[in-house]
mmCIF file with all atom_site columns, C-alpha atoms in Angstrom:
data_model
loop_
_atom_site.group_PDB
_atom_site.id
_atom_site.type_symbol
_atom_site.label_atom_id
_atom_site.label_alt_id
_atom_site.label_comp_id
_atom_site.label_asym_id
_atom_site.label_entity_id
_atom_site.label_seq_id
_atom_site.pdbx_PDB_ins_code
_atom_site.Cartn_x
_atom_site.Cartn_y
_atom_site.Cartn_z
_atom_site.occupancy
_atom_site.B_iso_or_equiv
_atom_site.pdbx_formal_charge
_atom_site.auth_seq_id
_atom_site.auth_comp_id
_atom_site.auth_asym_id
_atom_site.auth_atom_id
_atom_site.pdbx_PDB_model_num
ATOM 1  C CA . MET A 1 1  ? 0.023   0.022  -0.022  1.00 52.00 ? 1  MET A CA 1
ATOM 2  C CA . LYS A 1 2  ? 2.900   2.428  0.865   1.00 60.00 ? 2  LYS A CA 1
ATOM 3  C CA . LYS A 1 3  ? 4.332   1.933  -2.660  1.00 66.00 ? 3  LYS A CA 1
ATOM 4  C CA . ARG A 1 4  ? 1.144   3.345  -4.223  1.00 67.00 ? 4  ARG A CA 1
ATOM 5  C CA . TYR A 1 5  ? 1.594   6.682  -2.313  1.00 66.00 ? 5  TYR A CA 1
ATOM 6  C CA . PHE A 1 6  ? 5.107   7.037  -3.715  1.00 71.00 ? 6  PHE A CA 1
ATOM 7  C CA . LEU A 1 7  ? 3.417   7.054  -7.197  1.00 73.00 ? 7  LEU A CA 1
ATOM 8  C CA . VAL A 1 8  ? 0.189   8.884  -6.424  1.00 78.00 ? 8  VAL A CA 1
ATOM 9  C CA . ILE A 1 9  ? 1.723   11.881 -4.547  1.00 77.00 ? 9  ILE A CA 1
ATOM 10 C CA . PRO A 1 10 ? 3.954   13.189 -7.358  1.00 79.00 ? 10 PRO A CA 1
ATOM 11 C CA . VAL A 1 11 ? 1.142   12.878 -9.867  1.00 80.00 ? 11 VAL A CA 1
ATOM 12 C CA . VAL A 1 12 ? -1.266  14.695 -7.632  1.00 78.00 ? 12 VAL A CA 1
ATOM 13 C CA . ILE A 1 13 ? 1.319   17.540 -7.012  1.00 78.00 ? 13 ILE A CA 1
ATOM 14 C CA . ALA A 1 14 ? 2.035   17.838 -10.796 1.00 76.00 ? 14 ALA A CA 1
ATOM 15 C CA . ALA A 1 15 ? -1.763  18.011 -11.535 1.00 74.00 ? 15 ALA A CA 1
ATOM 16 C CA . LEU A 1 16 ? -2.284  20.749 -8.910  1.00 71.00 ? 16 LEU A CA 1
ATOM 17 C CA . TYR A 1 17 ? 0.631   22.787 -10.173 1.00 70.00 ? 17 TYR A CA 1
ATOM 18 C CA . TYR A 1 18 ? -0.548  22.446 -13.778 1.00 68.00 ? 18 TYR A CA 1
ATOM 19 C CA . SER A 1 19 ? -4.100  23.427 -12.873 1.00 65.00 ? 19 SER A CA 1
ATOM 20 C CA . ARG A 1 20 ? -3.026  26.405 -10.699 1.00 61.00 ? 20 ARG A CA 1
ATOM 21 C CA . ASN A 1 21 ? -1.198  27.937 -13.666 1.00 57.00 ? 21 ASN A CA 1
ATOM 22 C CA . HIS A 1 22 ? -4.198  27.489 -15.930 1.00 60.00 ? 22 HIS A CA 1
ATOM 23 C CA . VAL A 1 23 ? -6.916  28.619 -13.464 1.00 70.00 ? 23 VAL A CA 1
ATOM 24 C CA . ALA A 1 24 ? -5.458  32.078 -12.625 1.00 80.00 ? 24 ALA A CA 1
ATOM 25 C CA . MET A 1 25 ? -5.686  34.785 -15.291 1.00 87.00 ? 25 MET A CA 1
ATOM 26 C CA . LYS A 1 26 ? -2.425  36.457 -16.254 1.00 91.00 ? 26 LYS A CA 1
ATOM 27 C CA . HIS A 1 27 ? -1.985  40.124 -15.555 1.00 93.00 ? 27 HIS A CA 1
ATOM 28 C CA . PRO A 1 28 ? -2.762  42.137 -18.701 1.00 95.00 ? 28 PRO A CA 1
ATOM 29 C CA . LYS A 1 29 ? 0.432   44.015 -18.558 1.00 95.00 ? 29 LYS A CA 1
ATOM 30 C CA . LYS A 1 30 ? 2.385   40.721 -18.660 1.00 94.00 ? 30 LYS A CA 1
ATOM 31 C CA . VAL A 1 31 ? 0.475   39.608 -21.569 1.00 94.00 ? 31 VAL A CA 1
ATOM 32 C CA . LEU A 1 32 ? 1.236   42.876 -23.413 1.00 94.00 ? 32 LEU A CA 1
ATOM 33 C CA . GLU A 1 33 ? 4.952   42.602 -22.558 1.00 94.00 ? 33 GLU A CA 1
ATOM 34 C CA . GLU A 1 34 ? 5.079   39.029 -24.015 1.00 92.00 ? 34 GLU A CA 1
ATOM 35 C CA . THR A 1 35 ? 3.159   40.107 -27.108 1.00 92.00 ? 35 THR A CA 1
ATOM 36 C CA . LYS A 1 36 ? 5.577   43.200 -27.726 1.00 92.00 ? 36 LYS A CA 1
ATOM 37 C CA . GLN A 1 37 ? 8.519   40.686 -27.813 1.00 91.00 ? 37 GLN A CA 1
ATOM 38 C CA . ALA A 1 38 ? 7.019   39.190 -31.057 1.00 88.00 ? 38 ALA A CA 1
ATOM 39 C CA . TYR A 1 39 ? 7.441   42.576 -32.935 1.00 88.00 ? 39 TYR A CA 1
ATOM 40 C CA . ARG A 1 40 ? 10.507  44.772 -33.763 1.00 85.00 ? 40 ARG A CA 1
ATOM 41 C CA . ASP A 1 41 ? 10.502  48.549 -33.250 1.00 90.00 ? 41 ASP A CA 1
ATOM 42 C CA . VAL A 1 42 ? 7.372   48.848 -31.243 1.00 93.00 ? 42 VAL A CA 1
ATOM 43 C CA . THR A 1 43 ? 6.446   52.577 -30.973 1.00 94.00 ? 43 THR A CA 1
ATOM 44 C CA . GLY A 1 44 ? 3.228   52.134 -28.949 1.00 94.00 ? 44 GLY A CA 1
ATOM 45 C CA . SER A 1 45 ? 1.033   49.552 -27.360 1.00 95.00 ? 45 SER A CA 1
ATOM 46 C CA . ALA A 1 46 ? -2.227  49.272 -25.431 1.00 96.00 ? 46 ALA A CA 1
ATOM 47 C CA . ILE A 1 47 ? -4.338  46.598 -23.830 1.00 96.00 ? 47 ILE A CA 1
ATOM 48 C CA . ASN A 1 48 ? -7.869  46.438 -22.340 1.00 96.00 ? 48 ASN A CA 1
ATOM 49 C CA . TYR A 1 49 ? -7.562  45.320 -18.758 1.00 94.00 ? 49 TYR A CA 1
ATOM 50 C CA . THR A 1 50 ? -11.180 43.885 -18.797 1.00 94.00 ? 50 THR A CA 1
ATOM 51 C CA . PRO A 1 51 ? -11.311 40.277 -20.043 1.00 93.00 ? 51 PRO A CA 1
ATOM 52 C CA . GLU A 1 52 ? -13.922 39.557 -22.664 1.00 94.00 ? 52 GLU A CA 1
ATOM 53 C CA . LYS A 1 53 ? -15.674 36.376 -23.555 1.00 93.00 ? 53 LYS A CA 1
ATOM 54 C CA . VAL A 1 54 ? -15.207 35.224 -27.292 1.00 91.00 ? 54 VAL A CA 1
ATOM 55 C CA . PHE A 1 55 ? -16.647 32.110 -29.012 1.00 90.00 ? 55 PHE A CA 1
ATOM 56 C CA . LYS A 1 56 ? -13.479 30.685 -30.580 1.00 78.00 ? 56 LYS A CA 1
ATOM 57 C CA . PHE A 1 57 ? -12.443 27.133 -31.486 1.00 76.00 ? 57 PHE A CA 1
ATOM 58 C CA . GLY A 1 58 ? -15.846 25.713 -30.539 1.00 86.00 ? 58 GLY A CA 1
ATOM 59 C CA . ALA A 1 59 ? -15.689 27.065 -26.930 1.00 86.00 ? 59 ALA A CA 1
ATOM 60 C CA . ILE A 1 60 ? -16.017 30.241 -24.963 1.00 88.00 ? 60 ILE A CA 1
ATOM 61 C CA . THR A 1 61 ? -12.506 31.761 -24.288 1.00 88.00 ? 61 THR A CA 1
ATOM 62 C CA . HIS A 1 62 ? -11.615 34.602 -22.075 1.00 91.00 ? 62 HIS A CA 1
ATOM 63 C CA . VAL A 1 63 ? -9.380  37.086 -23.935 1.00 94.00 ? 63 VAL A CA 1
ATOM 64 C CA . TYR A 1 64 ? -7.692  40.430 -23.711 1.00 96.00 ? 64 TYR A CA 1
ATOM 65 C CA . ARG A 1 65 ? -7.824  42.790 -26.718 1.00 96.00 ? 65 ARG A CA 1
ATOM 66 C CA . GLY A 1 66 ? -4.885  45.002 -27.485 1.00 96.00 ? 66 GLY A CA 1
ATOM 67 C CA . MET A 1 67 ? -3.000  47.069 -30.046 1.00 95.00 ? 67 MET A CA 1
ATOM 68 C CA . ILE A 1 68 ? 0.614   47.221 -31.218 1.00 95.00 ? 68 ILE A CA 1
ATOM 69 C CA . ASN A 1 69 ? 2.028   50.159 -33.187 1.00 94.00 ? 69 ASN A CA 1
ATOM 70 C CA . THR A 1 70 ? 5.129   49.825 -35.321 1.00 93.00 ? 70 THR A CA 1
ATOM 71 C CA . PRO A 1 71 ? 6.663   52.412 -37.728 1.00 92.00 ? 71 PRO A CA 1
ATOM 72 C CA . LYS A 1 72 ? 5.248   50.567 -40.754 1.00 90.00 ? 72 LYS A CA 1
ATOM 73 C CA . SER A 1 73 ? 1.824   49.381 -39.543 1.00 92.00 ? 73 SER A CA 1
ATOM 74 C CA . ASN A 1 74 ? -0.591  48.909 -36.699 1.00 94.00 ? 74 ASN A CA 1
ATOM 75 C CA . TYR A 1 75 ? -1.831  45.553 -35.305 1.00 95.00 ? 75 TYR A CA 1
ATOM 76 C CA . GLU A 1 76 ? -4.826  44.613 -33.232 1.00 96.00 ? 76 GLU A CA 1
ATOM 77 C CA . PHE A 1 77 ? -4.542  41.411 -31.301 1.00 95.00 ? 77 PHE A CA 1
ATOM 78 C CA . ILE A 1 78 ? -6.568  38.998 -29.116 1.00 95.00 ? 78 ILE A CA 1
ATOM 79 C CA . ALA A 1 79 ? -4.611  37.038 -26.364 1.00 94.00 ? 79 ALA A CA 1
ATOM 80 C CA . ASP A 1 80 ? -5.831  34.260 -24.119 1.00 91.00 ? 80 ASP A CA 1
ATOM 81 C CA . CYS A 1 81 ? -6.342  35.461 -20.544 1.00 91.00 ? 81 CYS A CA 1
ATOM 82 C CA . TYR A 1 82 ? -4.960  32.361 -18.920 1.00 87.00 ? 82 TYR A CA 1
ATOM 83 C CA . THR A 1 83 ? -1.931  31.413 -21.055 1.00 87.00 ? 83 THR A CA 1
ATOM 84 C CA . GLY A 1 84 ? -1.112  34.667 -22.776 1.00 90.00 ? 84 GLY A CA 1
ATOM 85 C CA . GLU A 1 85 ? -0.992  32.959 -26.207 1.00 91.00 ? 85 GLU A CA 1
ATOM 86 C CA . LEU A 1 86 ? -1.982  35.168 -29.262 1.00 92.00 ? 86 LEU A CA 1
ATOM 87 C CA . ILE A 1 87 ? -5.269  33.864 -30.727 1.00 92.00 ? 87 ILE A CA 1
ATOM 88 C CA . ASN A 1 88 ? -5.690  36.321 -33.467 1.00 92.00 ? 88 ASN A CA 1
ATOM 89 C CA . VAL A 1 89 ? -3.677  39.175 -34.968 1.00 94.00 ? 89 VAL A CA 1
ATOM 90 C CA . GLN A 1 90 ? -5.075  41.705 -37.575 1.00 95.00 ? 90 GLN A CA 1
ATOM 91 C CA . GLU A 1 91 ? -3.315  44.447 -39.351 1.00 94.00 ? 91 GLU A CA 1
ATOM 92 C CA . ILE A 1 92 ? -5.199  47.766 -39.133 1.00 91.00 ? 92 ILE A CA 1
ATOM 93 C CA . VAL A 1 93 ? -5.694  49.297 -42.567 1.00 88.00 ? 93 VAL A CA 1
ATOM 94 C CA . PHE A 1 94 ? -6.562  52.925 -42.678 1.00 78.00 ? 94 PHE A CA 1
#
């Protein structure tokens, strides 16, 4: 019986650690900083601090909307609140 605990305890700890990272929303400022690293020569950026619900990939996803300005063009993005991954990026055409 004790041998099972040696296997079960690490699995439970790993599951709790994984779920903790995906349950808490990332701070919008941190998501914006991670997004800015994907672009060169960022001249301006903004993010909406209020999460929105978007129906994407067959499920409701909580997202942050933001904007990145570069010397050549401007981009609007949608990023996942929990992971910070970019879901959609569109170039803004004037």
